[in-house]
Amino acid sequence: MSLVRQDKLAVFVDMDNLSVTGLETVLSRWRYRQTPLTLRRAYGGLDKLKGASAVLQRYGFHVRANHGRGTTDVLLTVDVMDALHAGLLPSVVAIASSDADFVPLVWRLRDAGIRVVGVAERVIANVDALTAAYDDMEWCDEFVSAPPVTVNAQAAIPASLSKSEQAPVHTSGPKSVSVSSSAPAPAVPMTIPTQAAMPSVAPVNVRATESQTATAKSPAPVTLTESDLAKARALVNTLQPWLPDTVKQLQQIGSVLRERNLVTGNKPLHTHFRQFPGVFQVMPSTGAARMVKLLKLP
């Protein structure tokens, strides 16, 4: 995908042919990339729009219900063409739908000099038709890894240090040490005690010390109550199929859990899994959580 952060993007969503999870996945991806969204419109039947209401409201979409089966495509197309002739469209437009009904609209936008991005779920889409029509594709069910971060390990010398405070570096010859002339250090005679004068030190049992340290650092085992296990079991059953030692992407399961009222409130999604240690493992353990692993069936 070649969208960059500076690309302004208008989004038109056909909820009749796109899952809530797929839509949330791509919207989260764009938010991570800091892609600015201008027009945000969603179309579909009342049932589809109601099921996606949480996601659409969170991302500020204007919603339009269709007037019967088959009219969603007409509504979306009319709105896009109205925005085109009113000069409201940015240079990039995204059409989110897994079918190929909007290919003629894509051609019309491209004739107007607009770059068109398709949003679809690969497992149910006509991949060849969509790839041929759109300039770029965003696949909802395709994991996109974060770009690598390059860290410059070379530390610069602060400019505030004066030349007299910077120690000189010599590649050969004896080492030199710069000493401030304003505060000379007095010479202190040093007396090295003989072996007879050295105090005796009792031997240390290294193995016993290491054992005690390991025991002190080991966390106490967590025993989940039957109520906790029931909650964990509900999460697993909702996200079936989910086998032990397999992972789920957090950005792809949030809407499903919210629809079933298994996740409520504004807490980050990963906190709901962290409360069941031994059943789930949130990864990575530090930093931004991205996935959760099922360790065993509750």
Coordinates of C-alpha atoms in Angstrom, one line a residue:
M1 CA 0.0 0.0 0.0
S2 CA 1.5 3.4 -1.1
L3 CA -0.7 5.8 0.9
V4 CA 1.5 8.3 2.7
R5 CA 0.7 10.3 5.8
Q6 CA 0.1 13.6 3.9
D7 CA -2.6 12.1 1.6
K8 CA -6.0 13.5 2.4
L9 CA -8.6 10.8 1.9
A10 CA -12.4 10.7 1.4
V11 CA -14.0 7.4 2.4
F12 CA -17.3 5.9 1.1
V13 CA -18.3 2.6 2.8
D14 CA -20.7 0.0 1.5
M15 CA -21.6 -1.7 4.8
D16 CA -23.7 -4.3 2.9
N17 CA -20.5 -5.8 1.5
L18 CA -17.9 -5.2 4.2
S19 CA -17.7 -6.6 7.8
V20 CA -17.5 -4.3 10.8
T21 CA -14.2 -6.0 11.8
G22 CA -12.8 -5.4 8.3
L23 CA -13.7 -1.7 8.4
E24 CA -12.3 -1.2 11.9
T25 CA -9.0 -2.9 10.9
V26 CA -8.4 -0.4 8.0
L27 CA -9.6 2.6 9.9
S28 CA -7.2 1.7 12.7
R29 CA -4.4 1.3 10.2
W30 CA -5.0 4.7 8.7
R31 CA -5.1 6.3 12.2
Y32 CA -1.8 4.7 13.0
R33 CA -0.4 6.2 9.7
Q34 CA -1.9 9.6 10.6
T35 CA -3.8 9.6 7.3
P36 CA -6.1 12.7 7.4
L37 CA -9.7 11.7 6.5
T38 CA -12.1 14.3 4.9
L39 CA -15.5 13.1 3.8
R40 CA -16.6 10.0 5.8
R41 CA -19.8 8.4 4.5
A42 CA -21.4 4.9 5.2
Y43 CA -24.3 3.3 3.4
G44 CA -26.4 0.2 3.9
G45 CA -29.4 -1.5 5.4
L46 CA -30.6 -0.5 8.9
D47 CA -29.4 -3.8 10.4
K48 CA -25.9 -3.5 8.9
L49 CA -25.6 0.1 10.0
K50 CA -26.9 -0.6 13.5
G51 CA -24.3 -3.4 13.9
A52 CA -21.5 -1.0 12.9
S53 CA -22.8 2.0 14.8
A54 CA -20.1 1.9 17.5
V55 CA -17.2 2.0 14.9
L56 CA -18.9 4.5 12.6
Q57 CA -19.6 6.9 15.5
R58 CA -16.1 6.5 16.9
Y59 CA -14.6 7.6 13.5
G60 CA -17.2 10.3 12.8
F61 CA -19.0 8.9 9.8
H62 CA -22.2 10.3 8.3
V63 CA -24.7 7.4 7.8
R64 CA -27.3 7.0 5.1
A65 CA -29.7 4.1 5.1
N66 CA -30.8 2.6 1.8
H67 CA -34.4 2.5 0.6
G68 CA -34.7 -1.2 -0.2
R69 CA -32.5 -4.0 -1.4
G70 CA -30.1 -3.0 -4.1
T71 CA -30.2 0.8 -3.5
T72 CA -27.1 1.1 -1.4
D73 CA -24.9 1.2 -4.5
V74 CA -27.0 3.9 -6.1
L75 CA -26.9 6.1 -2.9
L76 CA -23.1 5.8 -2.7
T77 CA -22.6 6.6 -6.4
V78 CA -24.9 9.6 -6.3
D79 CA -23.1 11.1 -3.3
V80 CA -19.7 10.5 -4.8
M81 CA -20.7 12.2 -8.1
D82 CA -22.3 15.1 -6.2
A83 CA -19.1 15.6 -4.2
L84 CA -17.1 15.4 -7.4
H85 CA -19.0 18.1 -9.2
A86 CA -19.1 20.3 -6.1
G87 CA -15.3 20.1 -5.9
L88 CA -15.4 18.5 -2.4
L89 CA -13.3 15.5 -3.2
P90 CA -9.6 15.4 -2.3
S91 CA -7.0 13.9 -4.6
V92 CA -7.5 10.4 -3.2
V93 CA -10.8 8.6 -2.7
A94 CA -11.4 5.2 -0.9
I95 CA -14.4 3.0 -1.8
A96 CA -14.8 0.2 0.8
S97 CA -16.7 -2.7 -0.7
S98 CA -15.8 -6.3 -1.3
D99 CA -17.7 -6.6 -4.6
A100 CA -17.0 -5.2 -8.0
D101 CA -20.2 -3.2 -8.5
F102 CA -18.3 0.1 -8.2
V103 CA -15.8 -0.5 -11.0
P104 CA -17.6 2.0 -13.4
L105 CA -17.5 4.6 -10.7
V106 CA -13.8 4.0 -10.2
W107 CA -13.2 4.5 -13.9
R108 CA -15.1 7.8 -13.8
L109 CA -13.1 9.1 -10.8
R110 CA -9.8 8.1 -12.4
D111 CA -10.9 10.0 -15.6
A112 CA -11.2 13.1 -13.4
G113 CA -7.6 12.7 -12.2
I114 CA -8.5 11.2 -8.8
R115 CA -6.6 8.3 -7.4
V116 CA -8.9 5.6 -6.1
V117 CA -8.1 3.2 -3.3
G118 CA -10.2 0.0 -2.9
V119 CA -10.9 -1.5 0.5
A120 CA -12.0 -5.1 0.6
E121 CA -11.7 -8.5 2.3
R122 CA -9.6 -10.7 0.2
V123 CA -11.3 -14.0 1.2
I124 CA -14.7 -12.9 -0.3
A125 CA -13.6 -10.4 -3.0
N126 CA -13.1 -10.7 -6.7
V127 CA -9.4 -10.0 -6.3
D128 CA -8.5 -9.8 -10.1
A129 CA -11.3 -7.4 -10.9
L130 CA -10.6 -5.1 -8.0
T131 CA -6.9 -5.1 -8.5
A132 CA -7.3 -4.2 -12.2
A133 CA -9.7 -1.3 -11.5
Y134 CA -8.3 0.4 -8.4
D135 CA -5.0 2.3 -8.2
D136 CA -4.3 0.7 -4.9
M137 CA -5.9 -1.9 -2.6
E138 CA -6.2 -2.1 1.2
W139 CA -7.0 -5.7 2.2
C140 CA -8.9 -5.8 5.5
D141 CA -7.9 -9.3 6.3
E142 CA -4.2 -8.8 5.5
F143 CA -1.7 -8.2 8.4
V144 CA 0.5 -5.2 7.8
S145 CA 3.6 -5.1 9.9
A146 CA 4.9 -1.8 11.4
P147 CA 7.8 -0.2 9.6
P148 CA 11.2 -0.8 11.2
V149 CA 12.6 1.9 13.4
T150 CA 16.2 3.0 12.8
V151 CA 18.0 4.2 15.9
N152 CA 21.2 6.3 15.6
A153 CA 23.4 5.0 18.4
Q154 CA 26.1 7.7 18.0
A155 CA 25.7 10.3 20.7
A156 CA 26.6 13.8 19.9
I157 CA 28.8 15.9 22.3
P158 CA 26.7 18.7 23.8
A159 CA 27.6 22.1 22.3
S160 CA 27.4 23.7 25.7
L161 CA 30.6 22.0 26.8
S162 CA 33.7 24.2 26.5
K163 CA 36.8 22.9 24.9
S164 CA 38.6 22.7 28.2
E165 CA 35.8 20.4 29.5
Q166 CA 36.2 17.9 26.6
A167 CA 38.8 15.2 27.2
P168 CA 41.3 15.0 24.4
V169 CA 41.5 11.7 22.6
H170 CA 44.9 10.2 21.6
T171 CA 45.4 7.3 19.3
S172 CA 49.0 6.6 20.4
G173 CA 51.4 7.5 23.1
P174 CA 50.6 7.9 26.8
K175 CA 47.1 8.7 28.0
S176 CA 46.5 12.2 29.2
V177 CA 43.9 13.4 31.7
S178 CA 42.8 17.1 31.8
V179 CA 42.5 18.5 35.3
S180 CA 40.9 21.8 36.1
S181 CA 43.5 24.3 37.4
S182 CA 40.9 26.2 39.5
A183 CA 40.5 23.3 42.0
P184 CA 43.7 21.3 42.4
A185 CA 43.3 18.0 44.3
P186 CA 45.6 17.7 47.3
A187 CA 47.9 14.7 47.4
V188 CA 46.7 12.1 50.0
P189 CA 49.2 9.5 51.1
M190 CA 47.8 6.0 50.7
T191 CA 48.6 3.1 53.1
I192 CA 48.1 -0.4 51.9
P193 CA 47.5 -2.8 54.8
T194 CA 49.4 -6.0 54.9
Q195 CA 47.7 -9.4 54.7
A196 CA 48.0 -9.8 58.5
A197 CA 46.1 -6.6 59.0
M198 CA 43.3 -7.5 56.5
P199 CA 40.0 -8.3 58.2
S200 CA 38.8 -11.9 57.7
V201 CA 35.6 -12.3 55.6
A202 CA 33.3 -15.3 56.0
P203 CA 32.9 -17.3 52.7
V204 CA 29.7 -16.7 50.9
N205 CA 27.5 -19.6 49.7
V206 CA 26.9 -18.5 46.1
R207 CA 24.4 -21.2 45.2
A208 CA 22.3 -20.5 48.3
T209 CA 22.2 -16.8 47.5
E210 CA 21.2 -17.4 43.9
S211 CA 18.5 -19.8 45.0
Q212 CA 17.1 -17.2 47.5
T213 CA 17.1 -14.5 44.9
A214 CA 15.3 -16.6 42.3
T215 CA 12.7 -17.6 44.9
A216 CA 12.2 -13.9 45.9
K217 CA 11.7 -12.9 42.2
S218 CA 9.3 -15.7 41.3
P219 CA 5.7 -14.3 41.2
A220 CA 3.0 -16.1 43.3
P221 CA 0.8 -18.3 41.1
V222 CA -2.5 -16.7 40.1
T223 CA -5.6 -18.8 40.7
L224 CA -8.6 -17.8 38.6
T225 CA -12.1 -18.1 40.2
E226 CA -14.9 -19.9 38.4
S227 CA -16.4 -16.6 37.5
D228 CA -13.1 -15.5 35.9
L229 CA -12.9 -18.7 33.9
A230 CA -16.5 -18.3 32.7
K231 CA -15.6 -14.8 31.4
A232 CA -12.5 -16.1 29.7
R233 CA -14.4 -18.9 28.2
A234 CA -17.0 -16.5 26.8
L235 CA -14.2 -14.5 25.0
V236 CA -12.8 -17.7 23.5
N237 CA -16.2 -19.0 22.4
T238 CA -17.0 -15.7 20.7
L239 CA -13.8 -15.7 18.7
Q240 CA -14.0 -19.3 17.4
P241 CA -12.2 -20.9 15.8
W242 CA -9.4 -20.3 18.3
L243 CA -7.0 -23.1 19.2
P244 CA -4.3 -23.0 21.9
D245 CA -0.9 -21.5 20.9
T246 CA -2.5 -19.4 18.2
V247 CA -2.9 -15.6 18.1
K248 CA -5.6 -13.1 17.2
Q249 CA -4.9 -9.5 16.1
L250 CA -6.4 -7.1 18.6
Q251 CA -7.4 -4.6 16.0
Q252 CA -9.5 -7.3 14.3
I253 CA -11.5 -8.6 17.2
G254 CA -12.6 -5.4 19.1
S255 CA -15.8 -4.8 17.3
V256 CA -17.0 -8.4 17.6
L257 CA -16.5 -8.4 21.4
R258 CA -18.2 -5.0 21.7
E259 CA -21.2 -6.2 19.8
R260 CA -21.6 -9.1 22.2
N261 CA -21.2 -6.7 25.2
L262 CA -18.1 -8.8 26.3
V263 CA -16.0 -5.6 26.2
T264 CA -17.4 -2.3 27.5
G265 CA -16.1 1.0 28.5
N266 CA -13.1 3.0 27.3
K267 CA -10.3 0.7 28.6
P268 CA -7.8 -0.5 26.0
L269 CA -8.8 -3.9 24.6
H270 CA -5.7 -5.7 25.8
T271 CA -6.6 -5.0 29.5
H272 CA -9.6 -7.3 29.2
F273 CA -7.3 -10.2 28.3
R274 CA -4.5 -9.3 30.8
Q275 CA -6.9 -10.0 33.7
F276 CA -6.8 -13.7 32.8
P277 CA -3.1 -14.8 33.2
G278 CA -2.4 -18.4 32.3
V279 CA -5.2 -18.3 29.7
F280 CA -4.2 -15.4 27.5
Q281 CA -0.8 -13.8 26.7
V282 CA -0.9 -10.2 25.3
M283 CA 2.0 -9.5 23.0
P284 CA 4.3 -7.7 23.1
S285 CA 4.4 -7.6 26.9
T286 CA 5.6 -4.0 26.9
G287 CA 4.8 -1.1 24.6
A288 CA 1.8 -1.0 22.2
A289 CA -0.2 -4.3 22.4
R290 CA -1.0 -5.8 19.0
M291 CA -2.0 -9.4 19.5
V292 CA -3.2 -11.9 22.1
K293 CA -2.2 -15.6 22.3
L294 CA -4.5 -18.3 23.7
L295 CA -2.3 -20.4 26.0
K296 CA -4.9 -22.9 27.0
L297 CA -8.7 -23.4 26.9
P298 CA -10.3 -22.1 30.1

